[in-house]
Coordinates of C-alpha atoms in Angstrom, one line a residue:
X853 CA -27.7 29.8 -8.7
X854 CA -26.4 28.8 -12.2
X855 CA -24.9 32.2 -12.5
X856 CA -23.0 31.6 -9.2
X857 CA -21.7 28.3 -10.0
X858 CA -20.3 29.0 -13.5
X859 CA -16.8 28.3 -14.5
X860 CA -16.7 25.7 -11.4
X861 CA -13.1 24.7 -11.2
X862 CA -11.7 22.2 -8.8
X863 CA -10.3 23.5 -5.1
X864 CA -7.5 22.5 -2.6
X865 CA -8.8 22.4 0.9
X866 CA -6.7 25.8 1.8
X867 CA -8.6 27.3 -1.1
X868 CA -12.0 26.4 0.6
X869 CA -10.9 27.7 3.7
X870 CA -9.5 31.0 2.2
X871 CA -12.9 31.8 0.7
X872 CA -14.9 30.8 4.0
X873 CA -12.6 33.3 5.9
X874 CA -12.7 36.3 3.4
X875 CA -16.9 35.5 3.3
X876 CA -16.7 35.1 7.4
X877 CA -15.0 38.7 7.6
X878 CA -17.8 40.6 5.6
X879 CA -20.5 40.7 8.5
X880 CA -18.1 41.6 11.0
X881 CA -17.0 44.3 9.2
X882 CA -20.8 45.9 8.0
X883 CA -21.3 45.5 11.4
X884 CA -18.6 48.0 12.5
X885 CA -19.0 49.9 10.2
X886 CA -23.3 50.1 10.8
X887 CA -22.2 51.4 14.2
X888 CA -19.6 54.1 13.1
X889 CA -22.4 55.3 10.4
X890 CA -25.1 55.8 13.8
X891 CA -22.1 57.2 16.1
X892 CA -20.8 59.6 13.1
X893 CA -24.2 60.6 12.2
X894 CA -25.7 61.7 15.7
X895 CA -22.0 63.6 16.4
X896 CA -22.6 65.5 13.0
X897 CA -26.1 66.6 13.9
X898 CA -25.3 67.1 17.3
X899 CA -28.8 65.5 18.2
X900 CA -30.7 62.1 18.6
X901 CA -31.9 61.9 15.0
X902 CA -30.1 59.7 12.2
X903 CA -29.7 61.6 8.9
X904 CA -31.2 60.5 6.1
X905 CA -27.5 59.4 4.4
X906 CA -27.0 58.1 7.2
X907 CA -30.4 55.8 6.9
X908 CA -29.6 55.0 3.5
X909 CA -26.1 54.2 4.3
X910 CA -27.7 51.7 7.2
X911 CA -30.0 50.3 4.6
X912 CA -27.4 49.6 2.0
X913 CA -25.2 47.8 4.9
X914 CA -28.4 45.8 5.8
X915 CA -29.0 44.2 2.1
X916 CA -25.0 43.5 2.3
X917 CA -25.0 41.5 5.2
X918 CA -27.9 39.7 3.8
X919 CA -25.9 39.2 0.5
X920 CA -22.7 38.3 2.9
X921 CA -24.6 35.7 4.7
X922 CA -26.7 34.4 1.4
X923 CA -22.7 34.2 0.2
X924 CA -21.2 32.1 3.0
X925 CA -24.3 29.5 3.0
X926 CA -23.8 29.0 -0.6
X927 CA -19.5 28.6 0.1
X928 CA -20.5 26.1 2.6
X929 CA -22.7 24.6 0.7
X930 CA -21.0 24.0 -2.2
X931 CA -17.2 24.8 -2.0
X932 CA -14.5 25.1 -4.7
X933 CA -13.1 27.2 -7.2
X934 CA -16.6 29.4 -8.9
X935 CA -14.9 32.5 -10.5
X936 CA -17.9 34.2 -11.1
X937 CA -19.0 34.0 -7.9
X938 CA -15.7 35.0 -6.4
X939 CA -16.4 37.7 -9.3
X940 CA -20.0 39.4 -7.9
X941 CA -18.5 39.1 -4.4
X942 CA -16.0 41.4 -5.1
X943 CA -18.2 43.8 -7.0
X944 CA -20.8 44.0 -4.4
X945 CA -17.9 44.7 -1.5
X946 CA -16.7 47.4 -4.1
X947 CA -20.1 48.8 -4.9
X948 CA -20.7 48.8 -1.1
X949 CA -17.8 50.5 0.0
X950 CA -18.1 53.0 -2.9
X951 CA -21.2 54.2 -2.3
X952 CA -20.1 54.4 1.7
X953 CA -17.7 57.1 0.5
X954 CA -20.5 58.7 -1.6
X955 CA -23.1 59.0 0.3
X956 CA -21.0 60.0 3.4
X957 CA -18.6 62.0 1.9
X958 CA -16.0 63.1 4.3
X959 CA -17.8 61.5 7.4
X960 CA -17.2 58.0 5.6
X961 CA -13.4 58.7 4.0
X962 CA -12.1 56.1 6.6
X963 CA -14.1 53.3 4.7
X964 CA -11.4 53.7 2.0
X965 CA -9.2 51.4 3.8
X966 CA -12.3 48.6 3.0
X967 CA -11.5 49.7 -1.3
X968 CA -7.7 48.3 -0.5
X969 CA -8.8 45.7 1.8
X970 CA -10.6 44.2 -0.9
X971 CA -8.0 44.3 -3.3
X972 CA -5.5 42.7 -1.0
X973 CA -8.0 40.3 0.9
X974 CA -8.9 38.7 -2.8
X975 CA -5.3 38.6 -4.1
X976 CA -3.4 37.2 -0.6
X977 CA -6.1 34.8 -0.5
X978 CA -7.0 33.7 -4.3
X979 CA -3.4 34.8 -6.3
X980 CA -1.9 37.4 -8.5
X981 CA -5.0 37.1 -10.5
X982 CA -7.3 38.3 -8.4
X983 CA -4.9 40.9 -6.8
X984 CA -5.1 42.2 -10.5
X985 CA -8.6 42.5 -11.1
X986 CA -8.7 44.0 -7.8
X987 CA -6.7 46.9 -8.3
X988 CA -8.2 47.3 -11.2
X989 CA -11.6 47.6 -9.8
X990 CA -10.7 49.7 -6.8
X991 CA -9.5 52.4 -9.3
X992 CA -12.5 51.9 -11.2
X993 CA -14.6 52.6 -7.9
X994 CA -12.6 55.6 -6.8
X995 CA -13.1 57.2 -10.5
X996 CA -16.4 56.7 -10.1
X997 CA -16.6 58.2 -6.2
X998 CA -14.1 61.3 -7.5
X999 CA -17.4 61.6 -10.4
X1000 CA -20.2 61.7 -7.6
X1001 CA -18.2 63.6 -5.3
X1002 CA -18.1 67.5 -5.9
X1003 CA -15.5 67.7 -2.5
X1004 CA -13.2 65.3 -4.2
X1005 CA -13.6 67.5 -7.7
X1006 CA -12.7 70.5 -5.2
X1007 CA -9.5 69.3 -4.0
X1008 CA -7.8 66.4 -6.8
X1009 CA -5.4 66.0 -5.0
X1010 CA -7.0 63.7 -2.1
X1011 CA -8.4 61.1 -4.8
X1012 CA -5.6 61.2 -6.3
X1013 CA -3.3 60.0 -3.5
X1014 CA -5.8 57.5 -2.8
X1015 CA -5.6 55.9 -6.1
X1016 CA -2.0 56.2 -5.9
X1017 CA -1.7 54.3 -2.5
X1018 CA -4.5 51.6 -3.9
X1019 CA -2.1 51.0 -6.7
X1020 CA 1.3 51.0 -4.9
X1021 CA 0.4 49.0 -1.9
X1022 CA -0.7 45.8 -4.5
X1023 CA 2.1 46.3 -6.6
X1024 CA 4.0 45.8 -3.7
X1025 CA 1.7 42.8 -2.4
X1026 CA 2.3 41.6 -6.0
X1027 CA 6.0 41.6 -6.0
X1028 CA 5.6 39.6 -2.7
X1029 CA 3.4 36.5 -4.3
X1030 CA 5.3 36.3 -7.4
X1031 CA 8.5 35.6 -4.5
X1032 CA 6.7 33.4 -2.7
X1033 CA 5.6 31.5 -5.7
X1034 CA 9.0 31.6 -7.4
X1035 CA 10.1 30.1 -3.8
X1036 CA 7.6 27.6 -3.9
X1037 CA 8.0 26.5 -7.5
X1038 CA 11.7 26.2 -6.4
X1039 CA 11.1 24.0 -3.5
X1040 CA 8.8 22.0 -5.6
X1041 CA 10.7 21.2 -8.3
X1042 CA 13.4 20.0 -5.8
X1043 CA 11.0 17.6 -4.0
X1044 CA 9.6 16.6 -7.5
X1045 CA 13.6 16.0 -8.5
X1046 CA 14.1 13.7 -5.0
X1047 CA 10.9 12.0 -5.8
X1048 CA 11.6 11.0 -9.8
X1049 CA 15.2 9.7 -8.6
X1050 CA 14.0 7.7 -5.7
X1051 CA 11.3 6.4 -8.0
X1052 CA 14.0 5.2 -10.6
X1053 CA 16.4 4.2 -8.1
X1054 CA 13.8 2.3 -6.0
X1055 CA 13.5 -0.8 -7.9
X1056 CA 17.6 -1.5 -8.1
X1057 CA 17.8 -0.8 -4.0
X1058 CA 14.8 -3.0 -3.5
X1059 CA 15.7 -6.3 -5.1
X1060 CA 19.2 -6.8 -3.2
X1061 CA 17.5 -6.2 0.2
X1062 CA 14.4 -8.3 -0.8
X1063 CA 17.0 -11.3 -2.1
X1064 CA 18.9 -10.3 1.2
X1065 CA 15.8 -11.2 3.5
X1066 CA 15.3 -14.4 0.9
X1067 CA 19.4 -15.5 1.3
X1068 CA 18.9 -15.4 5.0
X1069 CA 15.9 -17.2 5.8
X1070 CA 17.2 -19.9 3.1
X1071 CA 20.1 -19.9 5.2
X1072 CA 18.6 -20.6 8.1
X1073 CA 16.9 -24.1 6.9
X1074 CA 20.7 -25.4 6.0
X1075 CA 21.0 -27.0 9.5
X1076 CA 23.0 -24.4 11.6
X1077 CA 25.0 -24.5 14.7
X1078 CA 24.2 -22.4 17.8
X1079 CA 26.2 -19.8 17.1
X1080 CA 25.7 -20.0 13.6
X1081 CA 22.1 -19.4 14.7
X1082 CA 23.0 -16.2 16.9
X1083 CA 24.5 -14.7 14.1
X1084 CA 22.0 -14.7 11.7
X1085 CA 19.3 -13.8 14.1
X1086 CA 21.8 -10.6 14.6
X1087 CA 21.9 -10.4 10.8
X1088 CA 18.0 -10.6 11.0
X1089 CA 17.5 -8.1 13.7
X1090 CA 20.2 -5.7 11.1
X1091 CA 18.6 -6.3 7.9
X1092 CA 14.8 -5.8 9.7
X1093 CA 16.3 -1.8 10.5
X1094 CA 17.2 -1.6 7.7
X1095 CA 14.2 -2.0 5.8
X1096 CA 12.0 -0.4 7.9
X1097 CA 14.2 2.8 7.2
X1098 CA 14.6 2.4 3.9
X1099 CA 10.4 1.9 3.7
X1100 CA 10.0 4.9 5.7
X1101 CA 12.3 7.0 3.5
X1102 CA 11.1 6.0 0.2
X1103 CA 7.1 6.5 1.8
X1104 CA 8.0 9.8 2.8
X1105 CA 9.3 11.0 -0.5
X1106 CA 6.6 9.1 -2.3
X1107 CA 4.4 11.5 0.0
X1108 CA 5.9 14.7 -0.5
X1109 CA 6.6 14.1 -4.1
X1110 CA 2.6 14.4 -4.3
X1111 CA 2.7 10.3 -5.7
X1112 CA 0.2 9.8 -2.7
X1113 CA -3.6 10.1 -3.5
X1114 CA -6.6 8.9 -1.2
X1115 CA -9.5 6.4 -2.3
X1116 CA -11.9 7.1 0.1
X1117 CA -14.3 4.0 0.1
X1118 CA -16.7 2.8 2.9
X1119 CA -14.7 0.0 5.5
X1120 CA -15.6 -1.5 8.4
X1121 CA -13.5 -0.6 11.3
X1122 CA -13.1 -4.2 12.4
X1123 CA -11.6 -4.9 8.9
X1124 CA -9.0 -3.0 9.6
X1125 CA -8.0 -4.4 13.0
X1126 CA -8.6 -8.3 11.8
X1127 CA -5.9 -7.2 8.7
X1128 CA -3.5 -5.5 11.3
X1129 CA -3.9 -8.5 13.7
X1130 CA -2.6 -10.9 11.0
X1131 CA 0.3 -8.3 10.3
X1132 CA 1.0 -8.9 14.3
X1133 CA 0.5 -12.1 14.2
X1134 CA 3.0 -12.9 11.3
X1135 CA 5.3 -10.9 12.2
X1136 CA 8.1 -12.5 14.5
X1137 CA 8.5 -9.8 17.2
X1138 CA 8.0 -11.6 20.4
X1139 CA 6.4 -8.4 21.7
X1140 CA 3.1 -8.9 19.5
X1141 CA 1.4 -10.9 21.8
X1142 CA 0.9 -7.9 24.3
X1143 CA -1.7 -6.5 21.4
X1144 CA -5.4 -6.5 21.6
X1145 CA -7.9 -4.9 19.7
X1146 CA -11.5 -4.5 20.9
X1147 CA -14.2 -5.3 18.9
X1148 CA -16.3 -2.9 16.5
X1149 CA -19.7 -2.6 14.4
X1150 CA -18.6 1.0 13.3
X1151 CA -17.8 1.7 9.6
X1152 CA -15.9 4.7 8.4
X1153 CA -15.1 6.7 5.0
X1154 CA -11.5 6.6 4.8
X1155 CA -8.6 5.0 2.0
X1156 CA -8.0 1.3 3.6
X1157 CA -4.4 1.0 2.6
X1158 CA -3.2 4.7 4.2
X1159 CA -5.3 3.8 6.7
X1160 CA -3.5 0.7 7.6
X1161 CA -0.2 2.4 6.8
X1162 CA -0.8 5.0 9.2
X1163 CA -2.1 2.4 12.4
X1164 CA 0.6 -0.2 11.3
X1165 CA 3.2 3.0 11.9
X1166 CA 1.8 3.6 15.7
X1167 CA 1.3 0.5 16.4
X1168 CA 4.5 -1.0 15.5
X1169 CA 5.9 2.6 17.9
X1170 CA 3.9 1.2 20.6
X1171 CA 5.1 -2.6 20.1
X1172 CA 8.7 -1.7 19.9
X1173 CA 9.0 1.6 22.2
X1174 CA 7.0 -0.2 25.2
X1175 CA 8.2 -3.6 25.0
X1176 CA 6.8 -6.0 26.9
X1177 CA 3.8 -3.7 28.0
X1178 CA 0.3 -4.2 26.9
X1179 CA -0.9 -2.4 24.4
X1180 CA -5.0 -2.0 23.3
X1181 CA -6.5 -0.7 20.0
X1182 CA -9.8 0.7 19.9
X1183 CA -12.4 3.7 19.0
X1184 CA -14.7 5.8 20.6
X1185 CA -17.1 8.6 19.4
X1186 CA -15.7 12.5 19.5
X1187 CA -17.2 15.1 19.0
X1188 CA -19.3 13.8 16.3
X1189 CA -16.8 11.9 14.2
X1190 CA -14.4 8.7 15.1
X1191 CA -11.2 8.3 17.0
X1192 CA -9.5 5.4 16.7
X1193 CA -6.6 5.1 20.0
X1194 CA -3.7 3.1 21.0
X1195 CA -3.0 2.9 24.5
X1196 CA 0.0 1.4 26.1
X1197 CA 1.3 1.0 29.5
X1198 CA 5.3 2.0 28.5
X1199 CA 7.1 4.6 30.3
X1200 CA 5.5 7.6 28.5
X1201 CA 6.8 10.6 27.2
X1202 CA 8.0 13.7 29.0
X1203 CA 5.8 16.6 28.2
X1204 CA 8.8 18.9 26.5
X1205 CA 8.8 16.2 24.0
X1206 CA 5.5 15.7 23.5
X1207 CA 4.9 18.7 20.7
X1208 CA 8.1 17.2 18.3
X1209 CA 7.4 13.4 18.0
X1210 CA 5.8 14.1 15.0
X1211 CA 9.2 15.6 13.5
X1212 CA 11.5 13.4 11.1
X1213 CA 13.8 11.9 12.7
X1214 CA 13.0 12.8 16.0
X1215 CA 13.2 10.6 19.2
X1216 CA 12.8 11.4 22.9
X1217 CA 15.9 9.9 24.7
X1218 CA 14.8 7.9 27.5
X1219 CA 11.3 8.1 26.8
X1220 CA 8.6 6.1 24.5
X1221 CA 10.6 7.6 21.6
X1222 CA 14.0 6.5 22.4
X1223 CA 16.0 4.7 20.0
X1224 CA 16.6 1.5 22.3
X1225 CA 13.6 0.0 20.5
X1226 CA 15.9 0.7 17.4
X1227 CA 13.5 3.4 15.5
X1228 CA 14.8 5.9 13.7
X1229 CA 12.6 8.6 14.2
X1230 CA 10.2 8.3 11.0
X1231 CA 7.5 6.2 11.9
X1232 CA 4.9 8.8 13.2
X1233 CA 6.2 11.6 10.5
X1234 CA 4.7 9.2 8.0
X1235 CA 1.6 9.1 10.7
X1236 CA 1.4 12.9 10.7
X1237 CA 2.0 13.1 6.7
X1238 CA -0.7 10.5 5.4
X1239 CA -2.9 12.1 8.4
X1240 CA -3.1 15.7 6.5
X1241 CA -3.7 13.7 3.0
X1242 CA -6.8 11.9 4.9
X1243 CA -8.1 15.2 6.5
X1244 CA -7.6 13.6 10.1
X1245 CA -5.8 14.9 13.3
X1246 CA -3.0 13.0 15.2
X1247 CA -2.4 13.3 18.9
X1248 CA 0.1 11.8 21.4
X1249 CA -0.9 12.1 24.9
X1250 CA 1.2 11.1 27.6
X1251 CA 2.0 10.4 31.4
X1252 CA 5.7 9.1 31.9
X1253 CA 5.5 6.2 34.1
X1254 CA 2.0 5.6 33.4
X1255 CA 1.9 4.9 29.4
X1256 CA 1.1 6.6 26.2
X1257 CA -2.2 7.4 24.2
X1258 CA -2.1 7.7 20.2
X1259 CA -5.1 8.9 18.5
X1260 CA -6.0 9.5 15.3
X1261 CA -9.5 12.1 15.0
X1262 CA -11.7 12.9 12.5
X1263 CA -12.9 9.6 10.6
X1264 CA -16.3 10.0 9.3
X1265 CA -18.8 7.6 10.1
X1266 CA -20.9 5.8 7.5
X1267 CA -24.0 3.1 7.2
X1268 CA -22.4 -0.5 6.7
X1269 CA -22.7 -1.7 3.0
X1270 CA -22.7 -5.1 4.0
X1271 CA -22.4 -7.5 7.1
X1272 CA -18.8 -7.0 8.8
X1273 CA -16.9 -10.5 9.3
X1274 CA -17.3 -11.9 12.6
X1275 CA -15.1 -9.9 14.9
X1276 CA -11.2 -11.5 14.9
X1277 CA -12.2 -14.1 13.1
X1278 CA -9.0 -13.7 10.7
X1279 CA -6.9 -13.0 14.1
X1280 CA -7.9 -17.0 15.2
X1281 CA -6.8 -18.5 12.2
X1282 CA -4.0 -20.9 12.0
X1283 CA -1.4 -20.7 9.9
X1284 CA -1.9 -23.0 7.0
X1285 CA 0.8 -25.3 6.5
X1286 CA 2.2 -25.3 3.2
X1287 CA 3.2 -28.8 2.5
X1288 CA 2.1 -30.2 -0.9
X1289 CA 1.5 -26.7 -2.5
X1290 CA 2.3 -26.8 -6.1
X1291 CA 3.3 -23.0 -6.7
X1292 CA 4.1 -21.4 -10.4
X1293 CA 7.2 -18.9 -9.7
X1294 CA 7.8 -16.3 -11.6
X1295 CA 10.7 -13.7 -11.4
X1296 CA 13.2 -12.4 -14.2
X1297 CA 16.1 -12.2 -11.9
X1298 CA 18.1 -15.3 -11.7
X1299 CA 19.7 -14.9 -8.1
X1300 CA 16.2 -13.7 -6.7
X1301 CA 14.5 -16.8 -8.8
X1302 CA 16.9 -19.5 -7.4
X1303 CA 16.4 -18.3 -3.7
X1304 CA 12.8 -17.7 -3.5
X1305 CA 12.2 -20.9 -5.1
X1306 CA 14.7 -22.7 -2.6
X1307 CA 12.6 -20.8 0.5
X1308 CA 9.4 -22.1 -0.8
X1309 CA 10.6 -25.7 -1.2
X1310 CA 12.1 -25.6 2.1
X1311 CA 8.1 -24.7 3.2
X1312 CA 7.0 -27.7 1.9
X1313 CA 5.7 -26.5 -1.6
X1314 CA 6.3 -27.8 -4.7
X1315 CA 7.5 -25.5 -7.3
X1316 CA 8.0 -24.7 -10.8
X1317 CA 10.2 -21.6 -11.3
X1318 CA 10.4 -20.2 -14.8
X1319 CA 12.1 -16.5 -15.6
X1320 CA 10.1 -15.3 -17.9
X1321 CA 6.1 -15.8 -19.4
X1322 CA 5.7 -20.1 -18.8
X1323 CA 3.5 -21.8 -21.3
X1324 CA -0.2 -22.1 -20.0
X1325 CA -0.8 -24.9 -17.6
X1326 CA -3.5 -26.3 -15.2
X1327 CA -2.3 -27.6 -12.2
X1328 CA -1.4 -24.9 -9.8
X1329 CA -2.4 -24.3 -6.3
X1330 CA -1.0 -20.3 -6.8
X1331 CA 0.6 -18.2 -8.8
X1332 CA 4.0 -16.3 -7.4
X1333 CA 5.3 -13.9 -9.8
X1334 CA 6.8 -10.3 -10.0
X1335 CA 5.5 -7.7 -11.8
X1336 CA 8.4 -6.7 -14.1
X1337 CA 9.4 -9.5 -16.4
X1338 CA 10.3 -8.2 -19.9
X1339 CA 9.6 -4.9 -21.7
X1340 CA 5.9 -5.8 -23.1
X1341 CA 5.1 -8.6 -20.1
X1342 CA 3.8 -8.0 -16.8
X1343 CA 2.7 -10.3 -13.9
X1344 CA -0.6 -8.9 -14.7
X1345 CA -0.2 -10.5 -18.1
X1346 CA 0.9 -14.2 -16.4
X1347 CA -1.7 -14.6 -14.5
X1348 CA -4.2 -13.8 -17.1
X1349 CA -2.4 -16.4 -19.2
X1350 CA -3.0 -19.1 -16.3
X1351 CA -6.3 -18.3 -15.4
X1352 CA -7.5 -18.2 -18.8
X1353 CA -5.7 -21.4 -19.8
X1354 CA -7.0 -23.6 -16.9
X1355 CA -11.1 -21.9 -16.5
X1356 CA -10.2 -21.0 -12.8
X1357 CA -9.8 -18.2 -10.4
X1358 CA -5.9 -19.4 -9.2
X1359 CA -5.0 -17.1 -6.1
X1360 CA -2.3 -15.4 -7.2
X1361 CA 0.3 -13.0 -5.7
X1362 CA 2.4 -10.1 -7.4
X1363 CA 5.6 -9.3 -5.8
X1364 CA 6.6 -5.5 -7.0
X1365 CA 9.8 -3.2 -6.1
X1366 CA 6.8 0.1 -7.1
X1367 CA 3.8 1.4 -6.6
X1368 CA 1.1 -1.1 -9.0
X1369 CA -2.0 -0.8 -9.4
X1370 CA -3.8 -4.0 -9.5
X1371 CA -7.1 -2.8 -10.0
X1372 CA -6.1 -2.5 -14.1
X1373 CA -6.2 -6.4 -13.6
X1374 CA -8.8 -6.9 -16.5
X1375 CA -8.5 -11.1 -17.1
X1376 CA -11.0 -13.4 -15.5
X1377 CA -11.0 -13.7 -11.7
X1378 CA -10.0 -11.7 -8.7
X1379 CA -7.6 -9.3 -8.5
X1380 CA -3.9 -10.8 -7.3
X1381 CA -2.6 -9.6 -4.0
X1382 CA 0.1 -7.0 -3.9
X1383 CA 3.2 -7.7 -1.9
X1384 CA 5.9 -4.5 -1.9
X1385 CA 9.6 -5.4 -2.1
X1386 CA 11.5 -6.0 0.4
X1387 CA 9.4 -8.3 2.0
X1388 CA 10.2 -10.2 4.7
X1389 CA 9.7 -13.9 4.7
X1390 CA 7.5 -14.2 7.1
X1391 CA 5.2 -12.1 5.6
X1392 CA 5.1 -13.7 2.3
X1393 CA 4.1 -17.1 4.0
X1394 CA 1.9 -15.7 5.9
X1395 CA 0.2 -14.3 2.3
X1396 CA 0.3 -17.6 0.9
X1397 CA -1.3 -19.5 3.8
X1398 CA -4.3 -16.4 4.4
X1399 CA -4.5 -17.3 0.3
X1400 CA -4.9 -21.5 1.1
X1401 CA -7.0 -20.9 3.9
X1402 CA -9.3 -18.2 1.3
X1403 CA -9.1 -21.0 -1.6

């Protein structure tokens, strides 16, 4: 087992599968190839007795399906990269199908094709590596047949168009993966290029829509006319497409870019409904009341924030693609593992479009997916992409006229580490109010500072807004601040400061235009909530009153 196992080396899941297919091929093929030896040998003896190379052939192919089966437990068992067991496997299918050839002579010639097979199956499958040891070994096996073989001695040439061919045809299949990997080193560097200047470009084309979103609610509390009123609810209704395309956009890339990594922990499934039910419930769509979610004990294995990403994405596509019709969230049992669906009663999809909704920017005129709901097409590519990086399957199922199904397969179950909050409890919650809330404001950006700090006065709250690191105080209700304020200061850094300074867990929100990672919060207390820029106003209030409510 050690011997198997040495050299371990980390695996993709498309590397797993490759070596479960080239192990699942073995007994398929000794099979065949058992049943040519029995058919061969009673046509050479012209009788109904199996010759004795023929027996021994039968007996070697025996042991090798009970290697080839041994093998396949142990790949199940324990997948990834082993190269020294990738290493025996390939010697015992070269050793097999040498000694075919030996002990069969001209009888068992066709089982050359399993020398090159080998060669090929390793290299396609594993990488240029492997399709060089591979060659390398099949010559070394028909050396040593042309040595036990006195027809082979008799006639040179044979052997030596079959080394020939078992050296051409990989050079060839060589050629090929160096293309395809030159290809894909090209497309990844390109995607990699995207990714770094989004990444640097994010953060300036964040902060103007995020003080955007800030200007108009501010706006808004000034006292306006009718009209006035109109337009800025047009303005709204603009500015909210806008974000959610420029969200989408920069997910996707973050995705592709490979910026995206899963942290599978244990969550109960009612969790994640109570946190989407407060996202509905903030938001200020008046479709949102149509939503329900039924109530759940199950837990599952998954990474809570893609996993919210990915529900908020169909859920939203239900809300705004079905307006008006109810919509349910809920899970079942499949086949072992978890669905969780979203039904609506819209008009449904025709079936032509069903197999492209999960296409960027694609939209089905006139049904579910048209753009009258003003979508633009990216919502359920971000579904599919985070989908593939969870291990899970999408579907869409549809009927026009009688609604739409979207489910999302495969979550693992797993025992509850501790007792689930009541069911919808968060959903029941009021909204606190906000009057009287003595808020420290943080934010290096002057225009930004001004308005936010303006919004949260008009709220009720009173605030203290300071641009940079404040001195250490002891009377704040929560902390507001960004997370880049200077070169060597972080928000991180200013809430430490306060909590320290004061003895107290403040609740404290961080406001960031990039991916943070609160968790490297290392001062005394919890770790602050993570807003991502732009964010909407509504949705910061409703952080700050779940925060009030928590305190």
């Amino acid at each position: 087992m050690r011997l198997f196992a040495a050299g371990y080396q980390p695996a993709t899941a498309a590397e797993d599968q490759a070596e479960r297919m080239q192990a699942n091929v073995r007994i398929p093929i000794a099979l065949l190839v058992s049943a040519y030896v029995v058919i061969a040998s009673l046509v050479v003896t012209d009788g109904a007795e199996i010759e004795s190379w023929a027996q021994n052939l039968l007996a070697a192919y025996a042991a090798f399906i009970a290697f080839a089966s041994g093998l396949l437990l142990l790949i199940r068992r324990y997948p990834g990269h082993y190269p020294v067991r990738r290493g025996i496997a390939m010697l015992v299918d070269f050793s097999t199908a040498s000694f075919s050839i030996i002990a069969g002579c001209t009888v068992m010639l066709p089982t050359y094709v399993f020398i090159v097979w080998v060669a090929l199956g390793n290299g396609v499958r594993f990488g240029r590596q492997y399709l060089v040891i591979g060659t390398a070994l099949a010559q070394i096996s028909l050396a040593i047949i042309f040595l036990a073989t006195p027809h082979w001695q008799e006639d040179p040439v044979l052997p030596a168009t079959l080394a020939v061919t078992a050296l051409v045809v990989p050079a060839f299949a060589y050629s090929l993966l160096r293309a395809k990997e030159r290809a894909e080193e090209a497309t990844r560097a390109a995607v990699q290029a995207k990714s770094r200047f989004l990444a640097q470009a994010s953060h300036d084309l964040r902060q103007p829509v995020h003080a955007m979103h800030l200007f108009l609610e501010s706006l808004r509390q000034t006292g306006l006319s009718h009209d006035q009123k109109d337009l800025a609810d047009r303005l709204d209704t603009s500015l909210g497409s806008v974000t959610a395309m420029f969200k989408s956009l920069l997910d996707i890339s973050a995705i592709d870019g490979g910026g995206t990594t899963p942290k599978p922990v244990a969550v109960p499934v009612q969790k994640l409904f109570d946190d989407l039910a407060a996202q509905c419930a903030a938001s200020d769509d008046d479709a949102t009341g149509a939503i329900a979610f039924m109530p759940t004990k199950h837990w599952v294995e998954t990474d809570p924030m893609l996993m919210l990403t990915i529900l908020q994405n169909i859920i939203e596509n239900a809300i705004k693609h079905a307006r008006g019709a109810r919509v349910l969230v809920g899970c079942r049992m499949r086949n072992g593992t978890l669905s969780i669906e979203v039904h609506d009663q819209g008009p449904g999809i025709a079936a032509d479009h069903l197999p492209q909704v999960f296409n960027e920017f694609y939209q089905a005129n006139g049904g579910q997916f048209s753009s009258a709901g003003g979508g633009v097409g990216l919502g359920l590519a971000i579904v599919k992409r985070l989908a593939e990086l969870l291990e899970l399957e999408p579907e869409i199922r549809s009927t026009p006229g009688r609604g739409t199904i979207a489910a999302l397969h495969g979550l693992r179950r797993v025992a509850a580490t501790h007792p689930a909050s009541s069911p919808a409890a968060r959903r029941r919650m009021p909204t606190a109010p906000l009057e009287g809330l003595r808020i420290l404001l943080v934010e290096d950006e002057p225009e930004i500072l001004d308005v936010t700090a303006r919004l949260l006065r008009g709220w009720g709250c009173e605030v203290e807004a300071q641009p940079t690191m404040p001195e250490p105080g002891s009377g704040w209700d929560l902390i507001v601040t960004d997370y880049d304020i200077a070169c060597d200061i972080n928000g991180l850094d200013v809430i430490a400061r306060q909590r320290a300074a004061c003895g107290r867990n403040i609740p404290a929100i961080i406001l960031s235009a990039h991916d943070v990672d609160v968790s490297r919060y290392t001062g005394t207390g919890s770790s602050p909530l993570l807003l991502g820029k732009p964010l909407a106003p509504a949705e910061l209030r409703s952080a700050i009153s779940s925060l009030r409510l928590a305190a």
